[in-house]
Amino acid sequence: ALVAVTTSPINQLIPLACELYKRYGIFDYNRLFGISTVDCVRANNFAAEVVGLEPECLIVPVIGGCCPRTRVPLFSQAKPCNQFTH
């Protein structure tokens, strides 16, 4: 089975789940992953507000972790590409 962790704090729950699965001898790193769609939705909303588009018209990739210190929205890679100015 695939296991998707979708609740915060993903950065802490994934390692916890890994350790539990290892303890019971069922760990497979190809079947456990975190879903951080909420971070992409937030980035899409922010970027859309800046450029005056609807959020569903943009896709802003987000890399890193799921906490503010490690999350990095890649506005330069947004689709459709828009120039962000002040």
mmCIF file of C-alpha atoms in Angstrom:
data_model
loop_
_atom_site.group_PDB
_atom_site.id
_atom_site.type_symbol
_atom_site.label_atom_id
_atom_site.label_comp_id
_atom_site.label_asym_id
_atom_site.label_seq_id
_atom_site.Cartn_x
_atom_site.Cartn_y
_atom_site.Cartn_z
ATOM 1 C CA ALA A 1 0.000 0.000 0.000
ATOM 2 C CA LEU A 2 1.022 3.593 -0.562
ATOM 3 C CA VAL A 3 0.897 5.900 2.452
ATOM 4 C CA ALA A 4 0.419 9.635 1.903
ATOM 5 C CA VAL A 5 0.805 12.015 4.837
ATOM 6 C CA THR A 6 -1.256 15.133 4.204
ATOM 7 C CA THR A 7 -1.472 16.778 7.596
ATOM 8 C CA SER A 8 0.937 19.165 9.277
ATOM 9 C CA PRO A 9 3.619 18.954 10.419
ATOM 10 C CA ILE A 10 4.684 16.775 7.480
ATOM 11 C CA ASN A 11 8.379 17.421 8.219
ATOM 12 C CA GLN A 12 7.956 15.627 11.552
ATOM 13 C CA LEU A 13 5.325 13.029 10.653
ATOM 14 C CA ILE A 14 7.218 11.441 7.746
ATOM 15 C CA PRO A 15 10.290 10.561 9.881
ATOM 16 C CA LEU A 16 7.980 9.337 12.655
ATOM 17 C CA ALA A 17 6.111 7.070 10.243
ATOM 18 C CA CYS A 18 9.429 5.809 8.840
ATOM 19 C CA GLU A 19 10.643 4.841 12.294
ATOM 20 C CA LEU A 20 7.366 3.114 13.159
ATOM 21 C CA TYR A 21 7.395 1.142 9.912
ATOM 22 C CA LYS A 22 11.041 0.171 10.479
ATOM 23 C CA ARG A 23 10.192 -1.030 13.984
ATOM 24 C CA TYR A 24 7.524 -3.353 12.569
ATOM 25 C CA GLY A 25 9.674 -4.426 9.618
ATOM 26 C CA ILE A 26 7.385 -3.033 6.931
ATOM 27 C CA PHE A 27 9.296 0.083 5.848
ATOM 28 C CA ASP A 28 9.581 0.769 2.112
ATOM 29 C CA TYR A 29 10.742 4.292 1.278
ATOM 30 C CA ASN A 30 9.081 4.054 -2.156
ATOM 31 C CA ARG A 31 5.643 3.787 -0.539
ATOM 32 C CA LEU A 32 5.675 6.619 2.015
ATOM 33 C CA PHE A 33 5.437 10.255 0.971
ATOM 34 C CA GLY A 34 4.151 13.643 2.050
ATOM 35 C CA ILE A 35 1.673 15.775 0.163
ATOM 36 C CA SER A 36 2.140 19.515 0.473
ATOM 37 C CA THR A 37 -0.522 20.742 -1.940
ATOM 38 C CA VAL A 38 -1.611 23.395 0.541
ATOM 39 C CA ASP A 39 1.775 25.120 0.094
ATOM 40 C CA CYS A 40 1.267 25.257 -3.678
ATOM 41 C CA VAL A 41 -2.254 26.616 -3.242
ATOM 42 C CA ARG A 42 -0.942 29.379 -0.980
ATOM 43 C CA ALA A 43 1.798 30.288 -3.470
ATOM 44 C CA ASN A 44 -0.710 30.285 -6.346
ATOM 45 C CA ASN A 45 -3.044 32.600 -4.411
ATOM 46 C CA PHE A 46 -0.257 35.016 -3.505
ATOM 47 C CA ALA A 47 1.159 35.145 -7.043
ATOM 48 C CA ALA A 48 -2.290 35.556 -8.598
ATOM 49 C CA GLU A 49 -3.030 38.486 -6.307
ATOM 50 C CA VAL A 50 0.265 40.171 -7.259
ATOM 51 C CA VAL A 51 -0.260 39.872 -11.029
ATOM 52 C CA GLY A 52 -4.040 40.289 -11.032
ATOM 53 C CA LEU A 53 -5.046 36.817 -12.206
ATOM 54 C CA GLU A 54 -7.298 34.141 -10.799
ATOM 55 C CA PRO A 55 -5.351 31.612 -8.668
ATOM 56 C CA GLU A 56 -6.415 28.723 -10.887
ATOM 57 C CA CYS A 57 -4.645 30.430 -13.826
ATOM 58 C CA LEU A 58 -1.224 29.961 -12.214
ATOM 59 C CA ILE A 59 0.911 27.076 -11.112
ATOM 60 C CA VAL A 60 3.745 28.037 -8.768
ATOM 61 C CA PRO A 61 6.043 25.126 -7.924
ATOM 62 C CA VAL A 62 7.127 24.886 -4.294
ATOM 63 C CA ILE A 63 10.236 23.007 -3.172
ATOM 64 C CA GLY A 64 11.705 22.220 0.217
ATOM 65 C CA GLY A 65 9.917 21.332 3.390
ATOM 66 C CA CYS A 66 6.504 22.200 4.702
ATOM 67 C CA CYS A 67 7.511 24.793 7.259
ATOM 68 C CA PRO A 68 8.120 28.482 6.544
ATOM 69 C CA ARG A 69 11.883 28.117 7.069
ATOM 70 C CA THR A 70 12.331 25.385 4.467
ATOM 71 C CA ARG A 71 9.512 26.065 1.980
ATOM 72 C CA VAL A 72 10.577 27.924 -1.195
ATOM 73 C CA PRO A 73 8.000 28.979 -3.809
ATOM 74 C CA LEU A 74 9.649 29.248 -7.231
ATOM 75 C CA PHE A 75 7.863 32.318 -8.562
ATOM 76 C CA SER A 76 10.301 32.551 -11.487
ATOM 77 C CA GLN A 77 9.051 29.139 -12.647
ATOM 78 C CA ALA A 78 5.341 30.017 -12.440
ATOM 79 C CA LYS A 79 3.181 28.916 -15.362
ATOM 80 C CA PRO A 80 2.068 30.905 -17.242
ATOM 81 C CA CYS A 81 5.279 32.870 -16.818
ATOM 82 C CA ASN A 82 4.607 36.374 -15.585
ATOM 83 C CA GLN A 83 6.953 39.124 -14.619
ATOM 84 C CA PHE A 84 6.611 40.156 -10.992
ATOM 85 C CA THR A 85 7.248 43.848 -10.436
ATOM 86 C CA HIS A 86 6.566 46.280 -7.628
#
